[in-house]
Tab-separated table of C-alpha atoms and ligand atoms in Angstrom:
chain	number	residue	atom	x	y	z
A	152	MET	CA	-5.504	20.771	149.116
A	153	SER	CA	-4.477	23.377	146.569
A	154	MET	CA	-3.703	26.925	147.586
A	155	ILE	CA	-6.805	28.295	145.907
A	156	SER	CA	-9.232	25.862	147.496
A	157	GLY	CA	-7.409	26.396	150.777
A	158	LEU	CA	-7.917	30.124	150.469
A	159	ILE	CA	-11.573	29.712	149.597
A	160	SER	CA	-12.302	27.495	152.541
A	161	TYR	CA	-10.286	29.863	154.722
A	162	LEU	CA	-12.462	32.762	153.583
A	163	ARG	CA	-15.551	30.676	154.265
A	164	GLY	CA	-14.270	30.295	157.793
A	165	ASN	CA	-13.882	26.533	157.874
A	166	GLU	CA	-10.123	26.536	157.482
A	167	LYS	CA	-7.455	26.277	160.160
A	168	LYS	CA	-6.645	29.585	161.828
A	169	THR	CA	-3.676	31.265	160.163
A	170	ALA	CA	-1.703	31.358	163.427
A	171	ILE	CA	-1.763	27.552	163.511
A	172	VAL	CA	-0.643	27.393	159.898
A	173	ALA	CA	2.179	29.820	160.719
A	174	LYS	CA	3.340	27.710	163.641
A	175	GLU	CA	3.343	24.485	161.646
A	176	ARG	CA	5.225	26.062	158.766
A	177	LEU	CA	7.837	27.484	161.139
A	178	GLN	CA	8.337	24.172	162.898
A	179	ILE	CA	8.998	22.412	159.612
A	180	ILE	CA	11.311	24.988	158.061
A	181	LEU	CA	13.293	25.551	161.256
A	182	ALA	CA	13.823	21.832	161.829
A	183	HIS	CA	15.284	21.738	158.348
A	184	GLU	CA	17.405	24.858	158.738
A	185	ARG	CA	18.762	23.804	162.130
A	186	ALA	CA	19.824	20.457	160.668
A	187	GLY	CA	21.633	22.196	157.842
A	188	ARG	CA	23.465	24.555	160.179
A	189	GLY	CA	26.687	23.544	161.905
A	190	ALA	CA	29.454	22.501	159.563
A	191	PRO	CA	29.087	23.443	155.901
A	192	ALA	CA	28.664	20.621	153.385
A	193	PRO	CA	32.044	18.941	152.868
A	194	ASP	CA	33.526	19.575	149.440
A	195	TYR	CA	33.865	15.917	148.485
A	196	LEU	CA	30.080	15.553	148.107
A	197	PRO	CA	29.861	16.460	144.382
A	198	ALA	CA	32.710	14.058	143.501
A	199	LEU	CA	31.132	11.330	145.617
A	200	GLN	CA	27.821	11.865	143.861
A	201	GLU	CA	29.562	11.688	140.475
A	202	GLU	CA	31.340	8.411	141.246
A	203	LEU	CA	28.244	6.798	142.723
A	204	MET	CA	26.426	7.824	139.582
A	205	VAL	CA	28.935	5.931	137.441
A	206	VAL	CA	28.668	2.787	139.549
A	207	ILE	CA	24.890	2.790	139.711
A	208	ALA	CA	24.585	3.464	135.977
A	209	LYS	CA	26.342	0.165	135.384
A	210	TYR	CA	23.285	-1.616	136.749
A	211	ILE	CA	20.347	0.744	136.459
A	212	HIS	CA	19.327	3.297	133.857
A	213	ILE	CA	18.906	6.502	135.794
A	214	ASP	CA	19.609	10.109	135.032
A	215	ARG	CA	21.622	12.613	136.978
A	216	GLU	CA	18.635	14.176	138.733
A	217	SER	CA	17.543	10.855	140.220
A	218	ILE	CA	20.483	10.658	142.577
A	219	ASN	CA	21.106	12.946	145.474
A	220	VAL	CA	23.741	12.831	148.195
A	221	GLN	CA	23.583	14.986	151.274
A	222	LEU	CA	24.932	15.228	154.770
A	223	GLU	CA	22.472	15.870	157.596
A	224	LYS	CA	22.885	16.330	161.278
A	225	HIS	CA	20.677	14.179	163.512
A	226	GLY	CA	21.409	15.194	167.062
A	227	GLU	CA	24.891	13.932	167.828
A	228	TYR	CA	25.415	12.133	164.524
A	229	ASP	CA	26.168	13.186	160.978
A	230	VAL	CA	24.157	11.085	158.569
A	231	LEU	CA	25.190	10.671	154.955
A	232	GLU	CA	21.973	10.360	153.048
A	233	LEU	CA	21.887	8.747	149.610
A	234	ASN	CA	18.672	9.131	147.663
A	235	ILE	CA	18.138	7.276	144.420
A	236	THR	CA	14.837	7.508	142.648
A	237	LEU	CA	14.374	4.359	140.576
A	238	PRO	CA	12.611	4.579	137.229
A	239	ASP	CA	8.995	3.341	137.128
A	240	LYS	CA	9.872	0.146	135.329
A	241	MET	CA	13.204	-0.850	136.686
A	242	ARG	CA	15.248	-2.238	133.833
A	243	LEU	CA	18.414	-4.073	134.658
A	244	ASN	CA	21.334	-3.998	132.274
A	245	ARG	CA	22.076	-7.645	132.347
B	262	MET	CA	31.373	42.357	187.088
B	263	SER	CA	29.965	44.377	184.227
B	264	LYS	CA	27.795	42.787	181.577
B	265	VAL	CA	27.584	43.322	177.837
B	266	ILE	CA	24.038	42.824	176.518
B	267	VAL	CA	23.232	42.797	172.812
B	268	VAL	CA	19.746	43.688	171.582
B	269	THR	CA	19.450	41.729	168.369
B	270	SER	CA	16.890	40.206	165.979
B	271	GLY	CA	18.110	39.497	162.483
B	272	LYS	CA	15.004	41.010	160.947
B	273	GLY	CA	14.805	44.785	160.657
B	274	GLY	CA	12.230	47.090	162.186
B	275	VAL	CA	11.075	44.748	164.950
B	276	GLY	CA	11.844	47.115	167.847
B	277	LYS	CA	15.559	46.743	168.710
B	278	THR	CA	16.250	50.457	169.040
B	279	THR	CA	12.982	51.082	170.897
B	280	THR	CA	13.977	48.273	173.266
B	281	SER	CA	17.619	49.374	173.661
B	282	ALA	CA	16.468	52.865	174.647
B	283	SER	CA	13.883	51.725	177.188
B	284	PHE	CA	15.892	48.826	178.563
B	285	SER	CA	19.037	50.883	179.166
B	286	SER	CA	16.953	53.677	180.716
B	287	GLY	CA	15.249	51.156	182.978
B	288	LEU	CA	18.590	49.740	184.145
B	289	ALA	CA	19.836	53.263	184.881
B	290	LEU	CA	16.619	54.183	186.737
B	291	ARG	CA	17.404	51.322	189.091
B	292	GLY	CA	20.749	52.879	189.916
B	293	ASN	CA	22.993	50.896	187.564
B	294	LYS	CA	25.751	52.716	185.729
B	295	THR	CA	24.683	52.029	182.156
B	296	VAL	CA	25.889	52.877	178.663
B	297	VAL	CA	23.979	52.205	175.455
B	298	ILE	CA	25.913	51.912	172.176
B	299	ASP	CA	24.465	52.383	168.694
B	300	PHE	CA	26.079	49.808	166.374
B	301	ASP	CA	23.999	50.821	163.365
B	302	VAL	CA	26.829	52.591	161.541
B	303	GLY	CA	25.471	54.603	158.621
B	304	LEU	CA	21.899	54.511	159.936
B	305	ARG	CA	22.244	56.092	163.360
B	306	ASN	CA	18.876	56.382	165.093
B	307	LEU	CA	19.329	55.671	168.775
B	308	ASP	CA	20.252	59.353	169.304
B	309	LEU	CA	16.819	60.397	167.995
B	310	ILE	CA	14.954	57.883	170.147
B	311	MET	CA	16.945	59.009	173.214
B	312	GLY	CA	16.393	62.652	172.258
B	313	CYS	CA	20.080	63.596	172.206
B	314	GLU	CA	20.600	64.019	168.450
B	315	ARG	CA	21.655	67.650	168.706
B	316	ARG	CA	24.335	66.896	171.242
B	317	VAL	CA	26.168	64.362	169.074
B	318	VAL	CA	29.652	65.633	168.298
B	319	TYR	CA	31.799	62.515	168.091
B	320	ASP	CA	30.921	58.883	167.507
B	321	ILE	CA	32.170	55.355	168.049
B	322	ILE	CA	34.329	55.390	164.904
B	323	ASN	CA	36.147	58.526	166.104
B	324	VAL	CA	36.961	56.629	169.294
B	325	ILE	CA	38.068	53.484	167.459
B	326	ASN	CA	40.344	55.541	165.221
B	327	GLY	CA	41.866	57.205	168.257
B	328	GLU	CA	40.744	60.673	167.192
B	329	VAL	CA	38.977	61.384	170.491
B	330	SER	CA	38.769	59.762	173.907
B	331	LEU	CA	35.800	57.698	174.987
B	332	LYS	CA	34.954	60.383	177.513
B	333	GLN	CA	34.668	62.998	174.780
B	334	ALA	CA	32.286	60.865	172.732
B	335	LEU	CA	29.922	59.723	175.497
B	336	ILE	CA	26.714	61.756	175.840
B	337	LYS	CA	24.996	62.012	179.191
B	338	ASP	CA	21.297	61.129	179.016
B	339	LYS	CA	18.824	63.917	179.779
B	340	ASN	CA	16.439	61.722	181.787
B	341	CYS	CA	18.682	59.417	183.804
B	342	ASP	CA	21.749	60.302	185.854
B	343	ASN	CA	23.433	56.950	185.393
B	344	LEU	CA	22.992	56.632	181.637
B	345	TYR	CA	25.353	57.480	178.767
B	346	ILE	CA	24.958	57.117	175.021
B	347	LEU	CA	27.688	56.284	172.512
B	348	PRO	CA	26.376	57.191	169.052
B	349	ALA	CA	27.093	55.436	165.767
B	350	SER	CA	28.762	57.217	162.908
B	351	GLN	CA	26.438	58.530	160.238
B	352	THR	CA	29.050	58.996	157.528
B	353	ARG	CA	31.500	56.105	157.692
B	354	ASP	CA	30.891	52.615	156.429
B	355	LYS	CA	30.389	49.514	158.523
B	356	GLU	CA	33.913	48.212	157.887
B	357	ALA	CA	35.357	50.943	160.116
B	358	LEU	CA	33.814	49.061	163.032
B	359	ASN	CA	36.478	46.408	163.477
B	360	LEU	CA	36.456	43.760	166.209
B	361	GLU	CA	39.754	44.854	167.806
B	362	GLY	CA	38.595	48.452	168.093
B	363	VAL	CA	35.251	47.460	169.562
B	364	GLU	CA	36.914	45.139	172.061
B	365	ARG	CA	39.184	47.961	173.231
B	366	ILE	CA	36.184	50.257	173.761
B	367	LEU	CA	34.170	47.599	175.585
B	368	ASN	CA	37.074	46.800	177.906
B	369	GLU	CA	37.447	50.463	178.765
B	370	LEU	CA	33.693	50.805	179.371
B	371	ARG	CA	33.703	47.720	181.591
B	372	GLU	CA	35.927	49.615	184.048
B	373	THR	CA	33.188	52.196	184.724
B	374	PHE	CA	29.824	50.728	183.790
B	375	ASP	CA	27.703	47.919	185.233
B	376	TYR	CA	25.772	47.348	182.000
B	377	ILE	CA	26.769	47.921	178.398
B	378	VAL	CA	23.779	47.658	176.060
B	379	CYS	CA	24.522	47.185	172.341
B	380	ASP	CA	21.806	48.174	169.867
B	381	SER	CA	22.444	45.898	166.877
B	382	PRO	CA	21.668	46.784	163.270
B	383	ALA	CA	19.386	44.457	161.309
B	384	GLY	CA	20.770	41.578	159.274
B	385	ILE	CA	23.493	39.028	159.927
B	386	GLU	CA	26.316	40.884	158.209
B	387	SER	CA	29.388	42.446	159.804
B	388	GLY	CA	27.544	45.190	161.734
B	389	ALA	CA	25.187	42.790	163.482
B	390	PHE	CA	28.004	40.315	164.014
B	391	THR	CA	30.248	42.930	165.643
B	392	ALA	CA	27.393	44.015	167.920
B	393	MET	CA	26.823	40.466	169.208
B	394	TYR	CA	30.372	39.110	169.207
B	395	PHE	CA	31.359	40.245	172.723
B	396	ALA	CA	27.945	39.761	174.344
B	397	ASP	CA	27.487	38.053	177.707
B	398	GLU	CA	23.712	38.102	177.324
B	399	ALA	CA	21.320	38.702	174.430
B	400	LEU	CA	17.828	40.129	174.195
B	401	VAL	CA	16.393	38.488	171.097
B	402	VAL	CA	13.653	40.833	169.922
B	403	THR	CA	10.953	38.954	168.028
B	404	ASN	CA	7.629	39.977	166.518
B	405	PRO	CA	4.765	37.438	166.365
B	406	GLU	CA	5.246	36.925	162.659
B	407	VAL	CA	6.851	34.104	160.644
B	408	SER	CA	9.833	35.919	159.153
B	409	SER	CA	10.799	37.516	162.439
B	410	VAL	CA	10.692	34.176	164.283
B	411	ARG	CA	12.753	32.496	161.582
B	412	ASP	CA	15.385	35.267	161.669
B	413	SER	CA	15.550	35.065	165.462
B	414	ASP	CA	16.278	31.363	165.167
B	415	ARG	CA	19.075	32.172	162.758
B	416	ILE	CA	20.534	34.715	165.197
B	417	LEU	CA	20.368	32.149	168.017
B	418	GLY	CA	22.373	29.778	165.833
B	419	ILE	CA	25.041	32.432	165.281
B	420	LEU	CA	25.193	33.337	168.984
B	421	ALA	CA	25.676	29.680	169.854
B	422	ALA	CA	28.358	29.023	167.238
B	423	LYS	CA	30.222	32.221	166.435
B	424	SER	CA	30.123	34.595	169.406
B	425	LYS	CA	33.347	35.138	171.353
B	426	ARG	CA	31.984	33.049	174.217
B	427	ALA	CA	31.363	30.171	171.807
B	428	VAL	CA	34.731	30.527	170.103
B	429	ASP	CA	36.609	30.717	173.425
B	430	GLY	CA	34.669	27.765	174.831
B	431	LEU	CA	33.230	29.777	177.740
B	432	ASP	CA	29.699	29.505	179.135
B	433	SER	CA	27.345	30.260	176.270
B	434	VAL	CA	25.697	33.656	175.779
B	435	LYS	CA	22.620	33.866	178.002
B	436	GLU	CA	19.636	34.287	175.708
B	437	HIS	CA	16.347	36.023	176.528
B	438	LEU	CA	13.289	36.075	174.290
B	439	LEU	CA	11.545	39.450	174.109
B	440	VAL	CA	8.323	39.422	172.121
B	441	THR	CA	7.354	42.903	170.952
B	442	ARG	CA	4.438	44.466	169.054
B	443	TYR	CA	2.148	41.833	170.543
B	444	ASP	CA	-1.571	42.154	169.940
B	445	PRO	CA	-3.555	39.874	172.296
B	446	LYS	CA	-6.774	40.560	170.388
B	447	ARG	CA	-5.378	39.152	167.176
B	448	VAL	CA	-3.812	36.254	169.057
B	449	GLU	CA	-7.172	35.351	170.544
B	450	ALA	CA	-8.733	35.560	167.088
B	451	GLY	CA	-6.160	33.017	165.870
B	452	GLU	CA	-4.600	35.567	163.531
B	453	MET	CA	-1.273	35.965	165.317
B	454	LEU	CA	1.288	33.580	166.808
B	455	SER	CA	0.967	33.462	170.584
B	456	VAL	CA	3.827	33.949	173.045
B	457	THR	CA	3.563	30.251	173.872
B	458	ASP	CA	3.863	29.329	170.195
B	459	ILE	CA	6.963	31.488	169.772
B	460	GLN	CA	8.542	30.128	172.937
B	461	GLU	CA	7.834	26.584	171.861
B	462	ILE	CA	9.500	27.208	168.517
B	463	LEU	CA	12.558	29.175	169.687
B	464	ARG	CA	13.043	27.296	172.970
B	465	ILE	CA	14.660	30.080	175.015
B	466	PRO	CA	13.396	31.680	178.246
B	467	LEU	CA	10.906	34.535	177.883
B	468	ILE	CA	11.911	37.822	179.516
B	469	GLY	CA	8.870	39.834	178.533
B	470	VAL	CA	6.089	40.778	176.153
B	471	ILE	CA	5.725	44.341	174.874
B	472	PRO	CA	2.276	45.099	173.482
B	473	GLU	CA	1.672	46.851	170.182
B	474	SER	CA	0.915	50.415	171.174
B	475	GLU	CA	0.404	53.832	169.702
B	476	SER	CA	2.393	55.364	172.517
B	477	VAL	CA	5.666	54.073	171.025
B	478	LEU	CA	5.273	56.508	168.139
B	479	GLN	CA	4.499	59.327	170.542
B	480	ALA	CA	7.605	58.503	172.537
B	481	SER	CA	9.791	58.548	169.432
B	482	ASN	CA	8.176	61.784	168.248
B	483	ALA	CA	9.200	63.382	171.519
B	484	GLY	CA	12.635	61.770	171.804
B	485	THR	CA	11.780	60.208	175.148
B	486	PRO	CA	12.226	56.447	175.589
B	487	ALA	CA	8.844	54.738	175.981
B	488	ILE	CA	9.667	53.514	179.482
B	489	HIS	CA	9.291	57.081	180.777
B	490	LEU	CA	5.690	57.457	179.548
B	491	ASP	CA	3.008	57.842	182.187
B	492	LYS	CA	0.197	55.281	182.383
B	493	SER	CA	1.387	53.378	179.358
B	494	ASP	CA	1.268	49.598	178.936
B	495	VAL	CA	4.516	49.701	176.991
B	496	ALA	CA	6.314	51.549	179.802
B	497	GLU	CA	5.029	49.058	182.376
B	498	ALA	CA	5.983	46.131	180.189
B	499	TYR	CA	9.534	47.442	179.744
B	500	ARG	CA	9.836	48.030	183.495
B	501	ASP	CA	8.843	44.396	184.053
B	502	VAL	CA	11.535	43.298	181.586
B	503	VAL	CA	14.185	45.235	183.509
B	504	GLY	CA	12.912	43.779	186.791
B	505	ARG	CA	13.160	40.228	185.476
B	506	PHE	CA	16.562	40.903	184.000
B	507	MET	CA	17.776	42.058	187.408
B	508	GLY	CA	16.522	38.861	188.946
B	509	GLU	CA	13.259	40.004	190.496
B	510	GLU	CA	11.057	36.965	190.903
B	511	GLY	CA	7.321	36.435	190.669
B	512	LEU	CA	6.554	39.255	188.240
B	513	PRO	CA	3.443	38.144	186.326
B	514	MET	CA	3.532	38.326	182.528
B	515	ARG	CA	1.196	41.241	181.830
B	516	PHE	CA	-0.477	42.465	178.630
B	517	VAL	CA	-0.726	39.007	177.093
B	518	THR	CA	-4.498	38.705	177.278
B	519	VAL	CA	-7.247	40.982	176.039
B	520	GLU	CA	-8.109	43.496	178.700
B	521	LYS	CA	-11.801	43.389	179.510
B	522	LYS	CA	-13.001	46.943	179.500
B	523	GLY	CA	-14.756	47.965	182.680
B	524	PHE	CA	-18.090	49.734	182.657
B	525	PHE	CA	-16.618	53.186	183.276
B	526	LYS	CA	-13.869	52.770	180.745
B	527	ARG	CA	-16.457	51.848	178.130
B	528	LEU	CA	-18.626	54.742	179.163
B	529	LEU	CA	-15.728	57.147	178.798
B	530	GLY	CA	-14.702	55.570	175.503
B	531	GLY	CA	-11.167	54.918	176.735
B	532	ARG	CA	-8.969	52.457	174.998
C	139	ATP	N1	5.573	47.971	170.861
C	139	ATP	C1	5.444	48.689	169.738
C	139	ATP	N2	4.219	49.140	169.350
C	139	ATP	C2	4.089	49.869	168.217
C	139	ATP	N3	5.096	50.227	167.421
C	139	ATP	C3	6.339	49.827	167.746
C	139	ATP	C4	6.583	49.029	168.911
C	139	ATP	N4	7.918	48.781	168.983
C	139	ATP	C5	8.468	49.392	167.911
C	139	ATP	N5	7.536	50.027	167.165
C	139	ATP	C6	7.741	50.799	165.925
C	139	ATP	O1	8.371	49.976	164.986
C	139	ATP	C7	9.294	50.708	164.196
C	139	ATP	C8	10.662	50.056	164.261
C	139	ATP	O2	11.149	50.137	165.589
C	139	ATP	P1	12.698	50.193	165.899
C	139	ATP	O3	13.350	51.310	165.164
C	139	ATP	O4	12.855	50.143	167.372
C	139	ATP	O5	13.138	48.811	165.247
C	139	ATP	P2	14.601	48.272	164.948
C	139	ATP	O6	14.545	46.827	165.137
C	139	ATP	O7	15.612	49.047	165.727
C	139	ATP	O8	14.771	48.645	163.412
C	139	ATP	P3	16.129	48.532	162.552
C	139	ATP	O9	16.274	47.077	162.231
C	139	ATP	O10	15.847	49.356	161.340
C	139	ATP	O11	17.240	49.065	163.392
C	139	ATP	C9	9.284	52.134	164.740
C	139	ATP	O12	8.465	52.921	163.927
C	139	ATP	C10	8.693	51.981	166.123
C	139	ATP	O13	8.007	53.141	166.513
C	140	MG	MG1	17.406	50.064	165.104
């Protein structure tokens, strides 16, 4: 639902109460912020991303924005997350 | 053993100074030797709320710099025998408040006082950090509003990771959630986060709920901490907070639901 239509239905009175919206928004943003807390991102991440980029580009045509490397904390564990968005029609080099 | 308690929030204007004044007064009223310190260097305000602004001669920076003794800088409260105020400096900058100096002062205060209450400035910069660094316990003042709750969460993260207790590997700082400026009417209308919502999000024990009230302004106008007001919900709520802090059990959480007006109250138009 777009913001405008959300606002309209809120004004009509058939939208979720704003307190519930507030709570849900807080739960989402704080889960994210708590995960990102703790140790700062290690400084090898940009270099790692760069080298992965080179390797992947050998096989798949992707641009720089389609690959994303980040470190997240899941409870006890640090998880290295690698996100590659493949182009719509995946074209292989060979 | 004396205790250092920081009153903190991250977000500004949520009621830290109002709380520091009433909480320290409440501790003193119960016979505890108490001192309340203004850490808001450059924006001193606790003196006004305590009503001692005209008796400020020296401040915490003078003591840190060794220009005067602690005894010379402490101001005796006008309402409570056991309460002293250590004002912030109005003219120096925050950097004058270094950790070593503050530690020296706190150690000296620990020899005389049971409770040392630190009124933190807003933010998460050096002033707020210095105020919380030596804390044994923390009152995390939170308004039922998204940005205040988020900032409180941030402060909890800093307490858990960067306070002296965390750095030294001691027992962690004991955290208490204090919800202030609470309006049960708006909560019941679904327009305001409820205490339960806030507790569920921040996940720390609740020490009290202070209702939104016009009497807080009247108290600050007069320079008398709100806890001294007669027949005021805010005063009662702060007294409950002090009771719980001192370990009194079974105090019900008051002022969290809409008060149903009785027939006579309605007749007399009271609110
Ligand atoms: N329970 C309450 N009901 C109504 N108004 C309140 C309440 N608590 C605090 N206030 C008002 O909110 C304003 C801010 O309060 P206060 O100065 O205690 O906040 P603070 O957190 O110390 O602010 P700062 O971050 O600037 O130091 C004041 O005008 C005060 O009168
Ligand atoms: Mg203040």
